[in-house]
């Protein structure tokens, strides 16, 4: 990964060109084939990583509607196009939502992947209802902390899991109970209506028997390996959604949702920031413009 000059992108049909102010980065994306190939599987390296952004629209492509030049926006880029760790990015307009003026660009760039993943896992795939119980694995992580807050705000009883050092953060971000996976057995939790699994592996397998009849196991760590006889098991890949992004932004404005930002670095320092020598607790954000 290097910092270099790159051709300024152009807005194609239904695109907007965004002057990026802040960009989010997910370390796992470097292992995604879409980071290195186009939609037909052809190599497109060298490629620009990063998929989360907050910035200002500077140009509209042919036929683009719904956004205007000069508008503050945030959202996701397409998985198979050059990303957001740059000064400009061309993005399909449908993947973006207006960013209210009282939300900082840094916060806006930390919302899309974690927030949309949590929203879609809970409400679209998990069909969470008020009064239900939800177990959130990795409740102190980027997605887990969002899921815990959204679930609690929706009237669910939230149980979070994680390491010993995650207890305070998980409870602070919405969990009502905490299970230390290093010392406690998930089997002692009992059954819940929904398991939101961000970890996978053995934890995912053991979680299957925690889902009560008629409940759901939702995973973002790959297809669940365990088979459920009286419940649903779902894995999914997050997609951008303007209406959901707008809902997330409104909850931030209302003080009902917080993002967990662990490190903010400049674009000049991005290579070092994205290759940390120690664990970063929270989202890494690259502030492209001051």
GROMACS .gro file of C-alpha atoms in nm:
model
  290
    1UNK     CA    1   0.000   0.000   0.000
    2UNK     CA    2   0.147   0.333  -0.106
    3UNK     CA    3   0.044   0.698  -0.127
    4UNK     CA    4   0.063   0.816  -0.487
    5UNK     CA    5  -0.084   1.050  -0.747
    6UNK     CA    6  -0.391   0.913  -0.921
    7UNK     CA    7  -0.609   1.023  -1.209
    8UNK     CA    8  -0.910   1.227  -1.093
    9UNK     CA    9  -1.220   1.014  -1.158
   10UNK     CA   10  -1.512   1.127  -1.370
   11UNK     CA   11  -1.880   1.091  -1.289
   12UNK     CA   12  -2.044   0.843  -1.526
   13UNK     CA   13  -2.418   0.813  -1.579
   14UNK     CA   14  -2.610   0.817  -1.248
   15UNK     CA   15  -2.284   0.892  -1.061
   16UNK     CA   16  -2.176   1.188  -0.856
   17UNK     CA   17  -1.820   1.302  -0.807
   18UNK     CA   18  -1.751   1.349  -0.437
   19UNK     CA   19  -1.477   1.561  -0.286
   20UNK     CA   20  -1.390   1.337   0.005
   21UNK     CA   21  -1.341   1.488   0.349
   22UNK     CA   22  -1.321   1.166   0.550
   23UNK     CA   23  -1.294   0.798   0.462
   24UNK     CA   24  -1.352   0.481   0.664
   25UNK     CA   25  -1.146   0.166   0.625
   26UNK     CA   26  -1.227  -0.198   0.702
   27UNK     CA   27  -0.910  -0.411   0.731
   28UNK     CA   28  -1.089  -0.721   0.600
   29UNK     CA   29  -1.150  -0.557   0.263
   30UNK     CA   30  -0.792  -0.629   0.157
   31UNK     CA   31  -0.889  -0.997   0.145
   32UNK     CA   32  -1.203  -0.938  -0.066
   33UNK     CA   33  -1.167  -1.031  -0.433
   34UNK     CA   34  -1.375  -0.724  -0.525
   35UNK     CA   35  -1.095  -0.502  -0.395
   36UNK     CA   36  -0.872  -0.623  -0.677
   37UNK     CA   37  -1.111  -0.715  -0.960
   38UNK     CA   38  -1.404  -0.570  -1.152
   39UNK     CA   39  -1.755  -0.715  -1.176
   40UNK     CA   40  -1.640  -0.963  -1.442
   41UNK     CA   41  -1.355  -1.085  -1.223
   42UNK     CA   42  -1.085  -0.911  -1.426
   43UNK     CA   43  -0.781  -0.768  -1.253
   44UNK     CA   44  -0.802  -0.392  -1.193
   45UNK     CA   45  -0.490  -0.331  -0.987
   46UNK     CA   46  -0.352  -0.098  -0.873
   47UNK     CA   47  -0.678  -0.017  -0.697
   48UNK     CA   48  -0.783   0.241  -0.441
   49UNK     CA   49  -0.922   0.080  -0.122
   50UNK     CA   50  -1.182   0.218   0.117
   51UNK     CA   51  -1.561   0.211   0.077
   52UNK     CA   52  -1.701   0.451   0.337
   53UNK     CA   53  -1.702   0.824   0.275
   54UNK     CA   54  -1.829   1.160   0.383
   55UNK     CA   55  -1.778   1.462   0.162
   56UNK     CA   56  -1.927   1.715  -0.077
   57UNK     CA   57  -2.074   1.658  -0.424
   58UNK     CA   58  -1.876   1.848  -0.687
   59UNK     CA   59  -2.022   1.714  -1.014
   60UNK     CA   60  -2.319   1.513  -1.142
   61UNK     CA   61  -2.307   1.245  -1.409
   62UNK     CA   62  -2.556   1.224  -1.692
   63UNK     CA   63  -2.907   1.144  -1.566
   64UNK     CA   64  -2.817   1.176  -1.199
   65UNK     CA   65  -3.105   1.284  -0.977
   66UNK     CA   66  -3.169   1.316  -0.606
   67UNK     CA   67  -2.847   1.498  -0.514
   68UNK     CA   68  -2.704   1.840  -0.595
   69UNK     CA   69  -2.364   1.999  -0.643
   70UNK     CA   70  -2.241   2.141  -0.312
   71UNK     CA   71  -2.443   1.895  -0.103
   72UNK     CA   72  -2.287   1.718   0.195
   73UNK     CA   73  -2.322   1.340   0.158
   74UNK     CA   74  -2.212   1.012   0.313
   75UNK     CA   75  -2.242   0.647   0.219
   76UNK     CA   76  -2.076   0.355   0.043
   77UNK     CA   77  -1.896   0.310  -0.287
   78UNK     CA   78  -1.948   0.010  -0.511
   79UNK     CA   79  -1.736  -0.289  -0.399
   80UNK     CA   80  -1.575  -0.334  -0.741
   81UNK     CA   81  -1.478   0.028  -0.811
   82UNK     CA   82  -1.194   0.242  -0.682
   83UNK     CA   83  -1.267   0.348  -0.328
   84UNK     CA   84  -1.255   0.639  -0.090
   85UNK     CA   85  -0.895   0.662   0.031
   86UNK     CA   86  -0.842   0.947  -0.211
   87UNK     CA   87  -0.929   1.311  -0.256
   88UNK     CA   88  -1.213   1.231  -0.498
   89UNK     CA   89  -1.435   0.932  -0.575
   90UNK     CA   90  -1.703   0.866  -0.835
   91UNK     CA   91  -2.001   0.703  -0.664
   92UNK     CA   92  -2.344   0.589  -0.774
   93UNK     CA   93  -2.585   0.849  -0.639
   94UNK     CA   94  -2.820   0.582  -0.502
   95UNK     CA   95  -2.544   0.469  -0.262
   96UNK     CA   96  -2.531   0.807  -0.088
   97UNK     CA   97  -2.753   1.003   0.149
   98UNK     CA   98  -2.749   1.368   0.259
   99UNK     CA   99  -2.524   1.431   0.558
  100UNK     CA  100  -2.678   1.684   0.798
  101UNK     CA  101  -2.464   1.989   0.867
  102UNK     CA  102  -2.441   1.916   1.239
  103UNK     CA  103  -2.274   1.576   1.185
  104UNK     CA  104  -1.898   1.596   1.142
  105UNK     CA  105  -1.748   1.437   0.831
  106UNK     CA  106  -1.542   1.206   1.054
  107UNK     CA  107  -1.856   1.070   1.219
  108UNK     CA  108  -2.031   1.045   0.882
  109UNK     CA  109  -1.751   0.831   0.739
  110UNK     CA  110  -1.768   0.594   1.037
  111UNK     CA  111  -2.140   0.520   0.996
  112UNK     CA  112  -2.209   0.340   0.667
  113UNK     CA  113  -2.069  -0.014   0.687
  114UNK     CA  114  -2.114  -0.071   1.060
  115UNK     CA  115  -2.447   0.108   1.078
  116UNK     CA  116  -2.603  -0.048   0.769
  117UNK     CA  117  -2.477  -0.394   0.861
  118UNK     CA  118  -2.628  -0.367   1.208
  119UNK     CA  119  -2.957  -0.226   1.074
  120UNK     CA  120  -3.000  -0.489   0.804
  121UNK     CA  121  -2.895  -0.775   1.031
  122UNK     CA  122  -3.141  -0.677   1.303
  123UNK     CA  123  -3.444  -0.549   1.116
  124UNK     CA  124  -3.435  -0.689   0.760
  125UNK     CA  125  -3.290  -1.034   0.821
  126UNK     CA  126  -3.347  -1.076   1.195
  127UNK     CA  127  -3.697  -0.923   1.194
  128UNK     CA  128  -3.638  -0.794   1.546
  129UNK     CA  129  -3.947  -0.679   1.735
  130UNK     CA  130  -3.989  -0.481   2.059
  131UNK     CA  131  -3.973  -0.703   2.364
  132UNK     CA  132  -3.758  -0.969   2.200
  133UNK     CA  133  -3.413  -1.074   2.321
  134UNK     CA  134  -3.099  -1.048   2.110
  135UNK     CA  135  -2.749  -1.183   2.167
  136UNK     CA  136  -2.482  -0.970   1.997
  137UNK     CA  137  -2.144  -1.136   1.962
  138UNK     CA  138  -1.857  -0.886   1.955
  139UNK     CA  139  -2.072  -0.617   2.114
  140UNK     CA  140  -1.776  -0.381   2.162
  141UNK     CA  141  -1.676  -0.391   1.795
  142UNK     CA  142  -1.775  -0.159   1.514
  143UNK     CA  143  -2.080  -0.355   1.399
  144UNK     CA  144  -2.158  -0.506   1.739
  145UNK     CA  145  -2.169  -0.173   1.921
  146UNK     CA  146  -2.408  -0.038   1.655
  147UNK     CA  147  -2.627  -0.348   1.676
  148UNK     CA  148  -2.648  -0.326   2.055
  149UNK     CA  149  -2.755   0.040   2.044
  150UNK     CA  150  -3.009  -0.008   1.765
  151UNK     CA  151  -3.159  -0.318   1.925
  152UNK     CA  152  -3.195  -0.153   2.264
  153UNK     CA  153  -3.344   0.158   2.105
  154UNK     CA  154  -3.597  -0.069   1.933
  155UNK     CA  155  -3.710  -0.209   2.267
  156UNK     CA  156  -3.517  -0.536   2.270
  157UNK     CA  157  -3.330  -0.693   2.560
  158UNK     CA  158  -2.963  -0.695   2.457
  159UNK     CA  159  -2.696  -0.940   2.572
  160UNK     CA  160  -2.345  -0.866   2.451
  161UNK     CA  161  -2.036  -1.086   2.433
  162UNK     CA  162  -1.665  -1.021   2.399
  163UNK     CA  163  -1.333  -1.030   2.580
  164UNK     CA  164  -1.284  -0.932   2.942
  165UNK     CA  165  -1.150  -0.591   2.837
  166UNK     CA  166  -1.463  -0.530   2.626
  167UNK     CA  167  -1.710  -0.542   2.915
  168UNK     CA  168  -1.724  -0.171   2.993
  169UNK     CA  169  -1.747  -0.070   2.627
  170UNK     CA  170  -2.018  -0.323   2.546
  171UNK     CA  171  -2.232  -0.209   2.839
  172UNK     CA  172  -2.167   0.156   2.756
  173UNK     CA  173  -2.284   0.100   2.397
  174UNK     CA  174  -2.616  -0.059   2.485
  175UNK     CA  175  -2.571  -0.415   2.610
  176UNK     CA  176  -2.776  -0.486   2.923
  177UNK     CA  177  -2.582  -0.800   3.009
  178UNK     CA  178  -2.230  -0.904   2.917
  179UNK     CA  179  -2.088  -1.254   2.866
  180UNK     CA  180  -1.710  -1.285   2.882
  181UNK     CA  181  -1.629  -1.544   2.616
  182UNK     CA  182  -1.289  -1.604   2.774
  183UNK     CA  183  -1.435  -1.713   3.106
  184UNK     CA  184  -1.810  -1.763   3.074
  185UNK     CA  185  -1.996  -2.021   2.870
  186UNK     CA  186  -2.247  -1.896   2.613
  187UNK     CA  187  -2.448  -2.207   2.699
  188UNK     CA  188  -2.546  -2.042   3.029
  189UNK     CA  189  -2.728  -1.760   2.851
  190UNK     CA  190  -3.039  -1.962   2.777
  191UNK     CA  191  -3.233  -1.909   2.456
  192UNK     CA  192  -3.292  -1.582   2.272
  193UNK     CA  193  -3.504  -1.466   1.980
  194UNK     CA  194  -3.210  -1.346   1.773
  195UNK     CA  195  -2.837  -1.414   1.765
  196UNK     CA  196  -2.629  -1.158   1.572
  197UNK     CA  197  -2.294  -1.324   1.508
  198UNK     CA  198  -1.997  -1.107   1.407
  199UNK     CA  199  -1.735  -1.366   1.509
  200UNK     CA  200  -1.816  -1.701   1.346
  201UNK     CA  201  -1.612  -2.018   1.397
  202UNK     CA  202  -1.677  -2.215   1.714
  203UNK     CA  203  -1.879  -1.929   1.863
  204UNK     CA  204  -2.111  -1.938   1.565
  205UNK     CA  205  -2.156  -2.315   1.594
  206UNK     CA  206  -2.233  -2.301   1.965
  207UNK     CA  207  -2.477  -2.016   1.910
  208UNK     CA  208  -2.713  -2.230   1.707
  209UNK     CA  209  -2.859  -2.398   2.014
  210UNK     CA  210  -2.917  -2.060   2.180
  211UNK     CA  211  -3.183  -1.964   1.925
  212UNK     CA  212  -3.530  -2.047   2.046
  213UNK     CA  213  -3.788  -2.205   1.818
  214UNK     CA  214  -3.905  -1.953   1.560
  215UNK     CA  215  -3.597  -1.736   1.615
  216UNK     CA  216  -3.312  -1.637   1.385
  217UNK     CA  217  -2.934  -1.667   1.371
  218UNK     CA  218  -2.787  -1.387   1.158
  219UNK     CA  219  -2.419  -1.404   1.066
  220UNK     CA  220  -2.181  -1.163   0.896
  221UNK     CA  221  -1.891  -1.405   0.947
  222UNK     CA  222  -1.985  -1.640   0.665
  223UNK     CA  223  -2.259  -1.901   0.630
  224UNK     CA  224  -2.351  -2.054   0.967
  225UNK     CA  225  -2.201  -2.402   0.993
  226UNK     CA  226  -2.459  -2.534   1.236
  227UNK     CA  227  -2.800  -2.647   1.117
  228UNK     CA  228  -3.109  -2.513   1.291
  229UNK     CA  229  -3.421  -2.727   1.286
  230UNK     CA  230  -3.683  -2.486   1.423
  231UNK     CA  231  -3.520  -2.153   1.344
  232UNK     CA  232  -3.371  -1.956   1.055
  233UNK     CA  233  -2.998  -1.919   0.980
  234UNK     CA  234  -2.898  -1.631   0.753
  235UNK     CA  235  -2.571  -1.478   0.634
  236UNK     CA  236  -2.564  -1.163   0.424
  237UNK     CA  237  -2.348  -0.893   0.266
  238UNK     CA  238  -2.438  -0.535   0.347
  239UNK     CA  239  -2.579  -0.311   0.072
  240UNK     CA  240  -2.613   0.065   0.065
  241UNK     CA  241  -2.958   0.208   0.125
  242UNK     CA  242  -3.035   0.580   0.127
  243UNK     CA  243  -3.339   0.552   0.352
  244UNK     CA  244  -3.148   0.348   0.610
  245UNK     CA  245  -2.851   0.585   0.600
  246UNK     CA  246  -3.094   0.870   0.666
  247UNK     CA  247  -3.241   0.682   0.964
  248UNK     CA  248  -2.893   0.625   1.106
  249UNK     CA  249  -2.799   0.991   1.066
  250UNK     CA  250  -3.119   1.100   1.243
  251UNK     CA  251  -3.040   0.873   1.538
  252UNK     CA  252  -2.693   1.026   1.562
  253UNK     CA  253  -2.850   1.373   1.566
  254UNK     CA  254  -3.097   1.264   1.835
  255UNK     CA  255  -2.818   1.126   2.053
  256UNK     CA  256  -2.957   0.773   2.021
  257UNK     CA  257  -2.661   0.632   1.826
  258UNK     CA  258  -2.285   0.673   1.862
  259UNK     CA  259  -2.006   0.546   1.642
  260UNK     CA  260  -1.690   0.401   1.790
  261UNK     CA  261  -1.392   0.577   1.634
  262UNK     CA  262  -1.057   0.439   1.745
  263UNK     CA  263  -0.809   0.640   1.537
  264UNK     CA  264  -0.818   0.941   1.306
  265UNK     CA  265  -0.523   1.003   1.074
  266UNK     CA  266  -0.449   1.227   0.776
  267UNK     CA  267  -0.420   1.096   0.421
  268UNK     CA  268  -0.044   1.152   0.437
  269UNK     CA  269  -0.028   0.917   0.736
  270UNK     CA  270  -0.282   0.668   0.602
  271UNK     CA  271  -0.039   0.388   0.514
  272UNK     CA  272   0.093   0.373   0.870
  273UNK     CA  273  -0.253   0.412   1.021
  274UNK     CA  274  -0.391   0.122   0.817
  275UNK     CA  275  -0.102  -0.102   0.912
  276UNK     CA  276  -0.103  -0.060   1.292
  277UNK     CA  277   0.152  -0.231   1.514
  278UNK     CA  278  -0.105  -0.275   1.791
  279UNK     CA  279  -0.478  -0.335   1.816
  280UNK     CA  280  -0.695  -0.032   1.741
  281UNK     CA  281  -1.019  -0.034   1.939
  282UNK     CA  282  -1.275   0.123   1.711
  283UNK     CA  283  -1.296   0.242   1.354
  284UNK     CA  284  -0.996   0.390   1.177
  285UNK     CA  285  -1.090   0.708   0.987
  286UNK     CA  286  -0.870   0.889   0.738
  287UNK     CA  287  -0.936   1.261   0.741
  288UNK     CA  288  -0.864   1.356   0.379
  289UNK     CA  289  -0.933   1.728   0.426
  290UNK     CA  290  -0.888   1.921   0.751
   0.00000   0.00000   0.00000
